[in-house]
Structures are given as C-alpha cells and as structure tokens.
Short mmCIF file of C-alpha atoms and ligand atoms in Angstrom, two decimals:
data_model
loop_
_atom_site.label_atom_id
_atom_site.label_comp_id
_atom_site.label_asym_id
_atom_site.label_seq_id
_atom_site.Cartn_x
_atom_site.Cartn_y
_atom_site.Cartn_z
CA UNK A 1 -5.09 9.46 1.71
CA UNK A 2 -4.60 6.38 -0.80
CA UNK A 3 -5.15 3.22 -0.06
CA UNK A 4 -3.09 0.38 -1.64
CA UNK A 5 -4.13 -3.55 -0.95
CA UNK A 6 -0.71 -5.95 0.09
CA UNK A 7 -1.73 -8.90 -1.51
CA UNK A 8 -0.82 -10.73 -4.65
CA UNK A 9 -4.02 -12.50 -5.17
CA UNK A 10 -5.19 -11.69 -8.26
CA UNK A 11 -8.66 -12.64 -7.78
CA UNK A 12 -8.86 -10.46 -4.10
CA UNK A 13 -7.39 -7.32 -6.14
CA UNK A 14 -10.09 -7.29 -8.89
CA UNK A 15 -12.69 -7.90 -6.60
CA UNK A 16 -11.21 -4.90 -3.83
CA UNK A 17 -11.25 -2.95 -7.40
CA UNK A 18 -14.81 -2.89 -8.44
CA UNK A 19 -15.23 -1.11 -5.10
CA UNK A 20 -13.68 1.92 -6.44
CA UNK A 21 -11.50 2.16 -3.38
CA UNK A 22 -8.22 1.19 -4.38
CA UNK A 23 -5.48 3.05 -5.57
CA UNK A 24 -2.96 0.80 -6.17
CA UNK A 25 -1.09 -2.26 -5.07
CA UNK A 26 1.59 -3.80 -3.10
CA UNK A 27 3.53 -6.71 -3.30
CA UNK A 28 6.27 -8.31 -1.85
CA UNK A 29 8.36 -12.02 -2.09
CA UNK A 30 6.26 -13.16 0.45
CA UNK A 31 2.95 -12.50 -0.66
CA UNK A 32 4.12 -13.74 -4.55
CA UNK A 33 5.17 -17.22 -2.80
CA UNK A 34 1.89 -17.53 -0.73
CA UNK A 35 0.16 -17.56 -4.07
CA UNK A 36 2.13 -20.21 -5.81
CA UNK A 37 2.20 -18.42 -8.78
CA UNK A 38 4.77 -17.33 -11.44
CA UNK A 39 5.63 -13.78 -10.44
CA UNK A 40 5.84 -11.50 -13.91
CA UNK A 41 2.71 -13.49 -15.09
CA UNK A 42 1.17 -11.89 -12.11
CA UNK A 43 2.21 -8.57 -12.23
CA UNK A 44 1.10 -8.24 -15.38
CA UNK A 45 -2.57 -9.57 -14.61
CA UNK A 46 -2.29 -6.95 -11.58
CA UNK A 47 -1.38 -4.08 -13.78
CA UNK A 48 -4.34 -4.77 -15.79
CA UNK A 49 -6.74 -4.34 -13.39
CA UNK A 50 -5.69 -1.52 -11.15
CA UNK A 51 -4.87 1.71 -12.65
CA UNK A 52 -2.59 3.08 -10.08
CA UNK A 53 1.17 2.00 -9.13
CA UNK A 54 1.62 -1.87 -8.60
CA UNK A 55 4.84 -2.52 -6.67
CA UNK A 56 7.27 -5.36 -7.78
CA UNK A 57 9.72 -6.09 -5.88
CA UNK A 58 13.54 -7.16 -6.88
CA UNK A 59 14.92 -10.15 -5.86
CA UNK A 60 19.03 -9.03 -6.01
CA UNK A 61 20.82 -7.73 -3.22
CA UNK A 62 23.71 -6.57 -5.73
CA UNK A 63 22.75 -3.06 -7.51
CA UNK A 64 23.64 -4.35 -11.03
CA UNK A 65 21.48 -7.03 -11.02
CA UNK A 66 18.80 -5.15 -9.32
CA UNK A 67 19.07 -2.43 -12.20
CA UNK A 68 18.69 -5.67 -14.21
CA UNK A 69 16.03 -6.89 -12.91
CA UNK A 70 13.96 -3.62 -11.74
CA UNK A 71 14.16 -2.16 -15.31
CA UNK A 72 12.46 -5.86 -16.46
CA UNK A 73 9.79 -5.35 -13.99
CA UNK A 74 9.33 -1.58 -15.81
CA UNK A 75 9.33 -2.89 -18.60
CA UNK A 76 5.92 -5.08 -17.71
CA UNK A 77 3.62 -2.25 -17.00
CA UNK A 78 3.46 1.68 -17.08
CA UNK A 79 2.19 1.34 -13.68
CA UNK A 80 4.87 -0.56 -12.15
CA UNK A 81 6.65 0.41 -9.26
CA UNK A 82 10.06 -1.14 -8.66
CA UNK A 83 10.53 -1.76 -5.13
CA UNK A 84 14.05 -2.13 -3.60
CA UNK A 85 15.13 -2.91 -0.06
CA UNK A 86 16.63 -0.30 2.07
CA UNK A 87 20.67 -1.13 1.16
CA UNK A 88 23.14 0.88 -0.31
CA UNK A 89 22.70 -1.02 -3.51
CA UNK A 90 19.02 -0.67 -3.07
CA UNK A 91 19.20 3.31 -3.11
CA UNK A 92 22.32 3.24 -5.73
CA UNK A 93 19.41 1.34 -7.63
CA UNK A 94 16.71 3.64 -6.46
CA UNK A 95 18.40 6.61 -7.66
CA UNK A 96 19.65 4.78 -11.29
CA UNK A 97 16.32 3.81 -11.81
CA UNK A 98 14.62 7.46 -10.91
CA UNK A 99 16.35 9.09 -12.98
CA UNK A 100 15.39 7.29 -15.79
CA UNK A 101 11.60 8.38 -14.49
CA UNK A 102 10.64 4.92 -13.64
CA UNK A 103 8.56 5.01 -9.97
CA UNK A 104 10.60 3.12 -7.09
CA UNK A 105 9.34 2.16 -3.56
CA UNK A 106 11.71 1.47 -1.31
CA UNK A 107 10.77 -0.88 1.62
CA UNK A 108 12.20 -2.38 4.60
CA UNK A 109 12.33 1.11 6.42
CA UNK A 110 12.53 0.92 9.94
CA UNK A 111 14.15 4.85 11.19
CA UNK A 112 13.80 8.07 9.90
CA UNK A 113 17.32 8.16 8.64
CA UNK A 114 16.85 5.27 6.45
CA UNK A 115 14.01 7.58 5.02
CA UNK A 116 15.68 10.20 4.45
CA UNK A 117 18.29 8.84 2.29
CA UNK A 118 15.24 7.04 0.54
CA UNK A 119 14.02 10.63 -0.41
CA UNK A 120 17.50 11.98 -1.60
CA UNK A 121 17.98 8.48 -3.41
CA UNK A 122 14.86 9.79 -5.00
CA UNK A 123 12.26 6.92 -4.65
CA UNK A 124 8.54 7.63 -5.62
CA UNK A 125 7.47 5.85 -2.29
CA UNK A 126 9.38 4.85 1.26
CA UNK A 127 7.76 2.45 2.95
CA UNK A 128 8.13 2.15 6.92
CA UNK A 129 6.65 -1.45 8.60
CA UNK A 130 4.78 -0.26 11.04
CA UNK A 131 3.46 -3.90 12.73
CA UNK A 132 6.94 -4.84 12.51
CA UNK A 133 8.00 -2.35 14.89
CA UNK A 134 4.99 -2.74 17.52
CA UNK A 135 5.83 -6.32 17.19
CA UNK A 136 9.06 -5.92 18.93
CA UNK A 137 8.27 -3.09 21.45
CA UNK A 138 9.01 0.59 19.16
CA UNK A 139 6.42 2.64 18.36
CA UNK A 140 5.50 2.21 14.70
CA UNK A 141 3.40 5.06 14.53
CA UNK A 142 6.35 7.20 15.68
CA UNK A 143 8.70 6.50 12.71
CA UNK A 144 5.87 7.64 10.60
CA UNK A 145 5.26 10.82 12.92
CA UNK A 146 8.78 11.71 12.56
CA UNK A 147 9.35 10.82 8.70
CA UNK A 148 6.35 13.26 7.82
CA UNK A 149 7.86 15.84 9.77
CA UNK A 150 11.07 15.86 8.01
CA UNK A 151 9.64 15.68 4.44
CA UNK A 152 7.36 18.61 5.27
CA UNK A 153 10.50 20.20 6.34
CA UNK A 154 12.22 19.91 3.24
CA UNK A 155 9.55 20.40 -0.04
CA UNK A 156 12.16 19.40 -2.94
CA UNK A 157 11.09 15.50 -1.41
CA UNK A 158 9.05 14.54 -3.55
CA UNK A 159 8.61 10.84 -1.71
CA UNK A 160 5.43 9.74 -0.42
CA UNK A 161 5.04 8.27 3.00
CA UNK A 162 3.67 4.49 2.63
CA UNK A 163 2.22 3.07 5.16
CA UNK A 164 3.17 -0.91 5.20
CA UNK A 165 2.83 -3.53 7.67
CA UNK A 166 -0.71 -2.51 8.79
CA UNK A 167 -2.01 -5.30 11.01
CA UNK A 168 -5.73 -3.24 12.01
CA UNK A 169 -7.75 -0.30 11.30
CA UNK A 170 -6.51 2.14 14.16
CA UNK A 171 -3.00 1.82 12.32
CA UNK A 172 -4.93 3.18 9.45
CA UNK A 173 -6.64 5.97 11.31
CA UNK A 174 -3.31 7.06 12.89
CA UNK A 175 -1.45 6.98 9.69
CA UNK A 176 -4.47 9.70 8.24
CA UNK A 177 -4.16 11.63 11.20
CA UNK A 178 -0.27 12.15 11.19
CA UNK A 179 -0.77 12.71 6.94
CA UNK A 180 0.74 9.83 5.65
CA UNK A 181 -0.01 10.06 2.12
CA UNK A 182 -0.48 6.05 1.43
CA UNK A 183 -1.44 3.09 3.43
CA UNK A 184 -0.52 -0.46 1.49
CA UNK A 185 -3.54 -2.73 3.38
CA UNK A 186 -4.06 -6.49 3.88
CA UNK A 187 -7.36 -7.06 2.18
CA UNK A 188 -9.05 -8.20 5.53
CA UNK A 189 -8.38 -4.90 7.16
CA UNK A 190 -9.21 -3.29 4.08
CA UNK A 191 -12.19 -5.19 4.57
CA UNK A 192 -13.00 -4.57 8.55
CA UNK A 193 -12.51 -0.82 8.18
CA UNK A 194 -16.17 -0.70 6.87
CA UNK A 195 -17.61 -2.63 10.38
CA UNK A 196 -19.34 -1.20 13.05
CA UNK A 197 -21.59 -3.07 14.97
CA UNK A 198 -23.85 0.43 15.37
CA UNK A 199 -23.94 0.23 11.96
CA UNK A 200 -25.27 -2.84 11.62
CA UNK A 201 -28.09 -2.41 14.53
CA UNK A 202 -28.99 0.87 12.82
CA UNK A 203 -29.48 -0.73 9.62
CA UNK A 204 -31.31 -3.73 10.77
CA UNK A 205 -33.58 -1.22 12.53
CA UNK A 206 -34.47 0.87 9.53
CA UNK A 207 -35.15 -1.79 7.56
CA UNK A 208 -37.21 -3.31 10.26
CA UNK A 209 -39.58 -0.24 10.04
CA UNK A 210 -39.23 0.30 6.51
CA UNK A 211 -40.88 -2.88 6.05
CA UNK A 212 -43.43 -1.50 8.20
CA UNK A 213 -44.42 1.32 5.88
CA UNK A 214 -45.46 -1.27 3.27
CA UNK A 215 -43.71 1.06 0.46
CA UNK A 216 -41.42 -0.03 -2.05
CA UNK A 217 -39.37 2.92 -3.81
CA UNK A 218 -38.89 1.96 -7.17
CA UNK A 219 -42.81 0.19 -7.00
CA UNK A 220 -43.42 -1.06 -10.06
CA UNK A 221 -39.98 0.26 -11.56
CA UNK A 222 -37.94 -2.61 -11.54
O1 G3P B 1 4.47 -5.37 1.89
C1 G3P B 1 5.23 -5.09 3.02
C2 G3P B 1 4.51 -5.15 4.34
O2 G3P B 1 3.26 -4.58 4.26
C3 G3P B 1 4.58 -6.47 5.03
O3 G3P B 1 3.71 -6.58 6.12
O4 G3P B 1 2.55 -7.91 7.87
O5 G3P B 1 4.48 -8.92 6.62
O6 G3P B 1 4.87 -7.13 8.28
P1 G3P B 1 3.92 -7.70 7.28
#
C-alpha cells in the first residue's frame, strides 16, 4: 500500500519525507488556502521534495478551462498529478488530459458508479472521501469495498483506488485490508499510526534494564 500525506505545508511534507515513508502527496483548495500561500509556487517546492505523484487540483468547473489550467499544473512538475472533480467536464478533462499521458486524480467520489466512469475516463487515481461519508451516516469503507471489487473485475482499469478523507488509523487499516492501493493521510494520523502505548511501556522497560547492564554498544566508538 502507498501512503500519500493531504497537506500543503511545505515544511510538514519535507519533514514526513526524510522518514522514507511517503509516496507522494495530496492537495486540495482547501488545504492550499489554509496555508496562505501562492499555489504554483507551492507545488513546485512540493514536487521538489517528494519523488512520487503530487496532486494539484483545478480550480474550473468548465472542461476548457480545466484543460487550461490542468495542462499548466503539468507543465510545473513531471510528478504532477492533475486532479479534477467528479463532473462531466471533470472526466471530459480527465480523459483529454490522459491521453496526452499526463497522471489525473479524480476526487470528490462518493459511489461506485462515479468510479467507474473515473476508470473509463481513464484517470491515474479515483479518490473516494471516506470521513465524508461516515460523517453523514454511509459506510465509507463500503464504497471502497465495492470500487475494488469492480476494478478487480475488469483488469484493462488501470486506476488506482485512493483512499481520501482519512480522519484515523483504523480507516487506514481497513483500506489495506480491502486492497486499496493508496491512502492520501493527514500528517497527524500519519503521525499516530506509529503509537502504541505497549510500545512505549516496552521500550521504557528495556531501556530501564539496559541501563542496568552498565554496557554501552558502540563503547568507545562514538
Ligand atoms: O484531499 C481530499 C480529502 O482527503 C479531504 O479530506 O477531511 O476534508 O474530508 P476531508
């Protein structure tokens, strides 16, 4: 499974990079106005530091100045993803923009039919909100159950399920076990999947009788 951060603070990427556990990045309006920032000078910094796809999303709801504006975003990075709402215009962009081999994510996906079309449309990535969903009484988890199922069904799909809207770990565990193939995570849950209190009390306990031993491993190494 891959494991994108949602965030566009710059400074919270690079430092959820040097962990070696990030595979790319999502953004969304949003998150770009929550950091005050100017939005291309962003992307840009965000391509530099993460290797894998970085997802920018248009700001159109008419496909020719989406096309506009998602082959600009292309245009910033190799690594960009363009990432288009779930419209008719957004897949009629989605499936312009494919076919010129650029990557496209398209978000906003709330039922499996929505995905579908998202796969013929061709997009690189769908992306189904999950905590959206819960939030107003469906099953989140569901929508990704049954979207998995239907793109195992058919293998010319070459889309990959993307987890978004993760609001705590267990989302993340039940995304691996159903085989979604991404999960786009706020940096604090990113950050809290690492706790567990055992953990913690098992460490402070070795270290307690570590101490004990009076050794030091690398002795006079250091
Ligand atoms: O990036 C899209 C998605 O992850 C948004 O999450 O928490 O605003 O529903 P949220």
């Amino acid at each position: 499974m891959k494991f994108f951060v949602d965030t566009a603070d710059v400074a919270e990427i690079a430092d959820l990079n040097d962990s070696g556990l990030l595979d790319g990045v999502t953004t969304n309006p949003s998150l770009v106005a929550k950091t005050g920032r100017d939005f291309v000078t962003t992307v840009k910094e965000i391509c530099k530091i993460v290797k894998g796809p970085v997802s920018a999303e248009v700001a159109a709801t008419d496909h020719a100045t989406m096309l506009a504006e998602g082959r600009k975003l292309a245009a910033l990075a190799t690594n960009v993803a363009v990432k288009v709402p779930l419209t008719l215009d957004g897949l009629k962009t989605c499936k312009a923009l494919s076919d010129d081999g650029i990557m496209v994510n398209v978000t906003l996906c709330f039922s499996p039919a929505q995905a579908i079309l998202a796969a013929k449309a061709g997009a690189a990535f769908v992306s189904p909100f999950v905590g959206r969903l819960d939030d107003v009484g469906h099953d989140g988890m569901a929508l990704i159950a049954d979207i998995v199922r239907i793109y195992t069904n058919y293998p010319d799909f070459q889309t990959e399920v993307l987890v978004a809207s993760i609001r705590h770990p267990m989302h993340v565990v039940e995304a691996a076990k159903l085989g979604a193939d991404v999960c786009t995570v706020p940096p604090a849950v990113l950050r809290s999947l690492v706790k567990h209190p055992l953990t913690d009390k098992g460490l402070d306990a070795f270290l307690t009788d570590w101490k004990k031993t009076g050794q030091s491993i690398l002795g006079n190494d250091k």
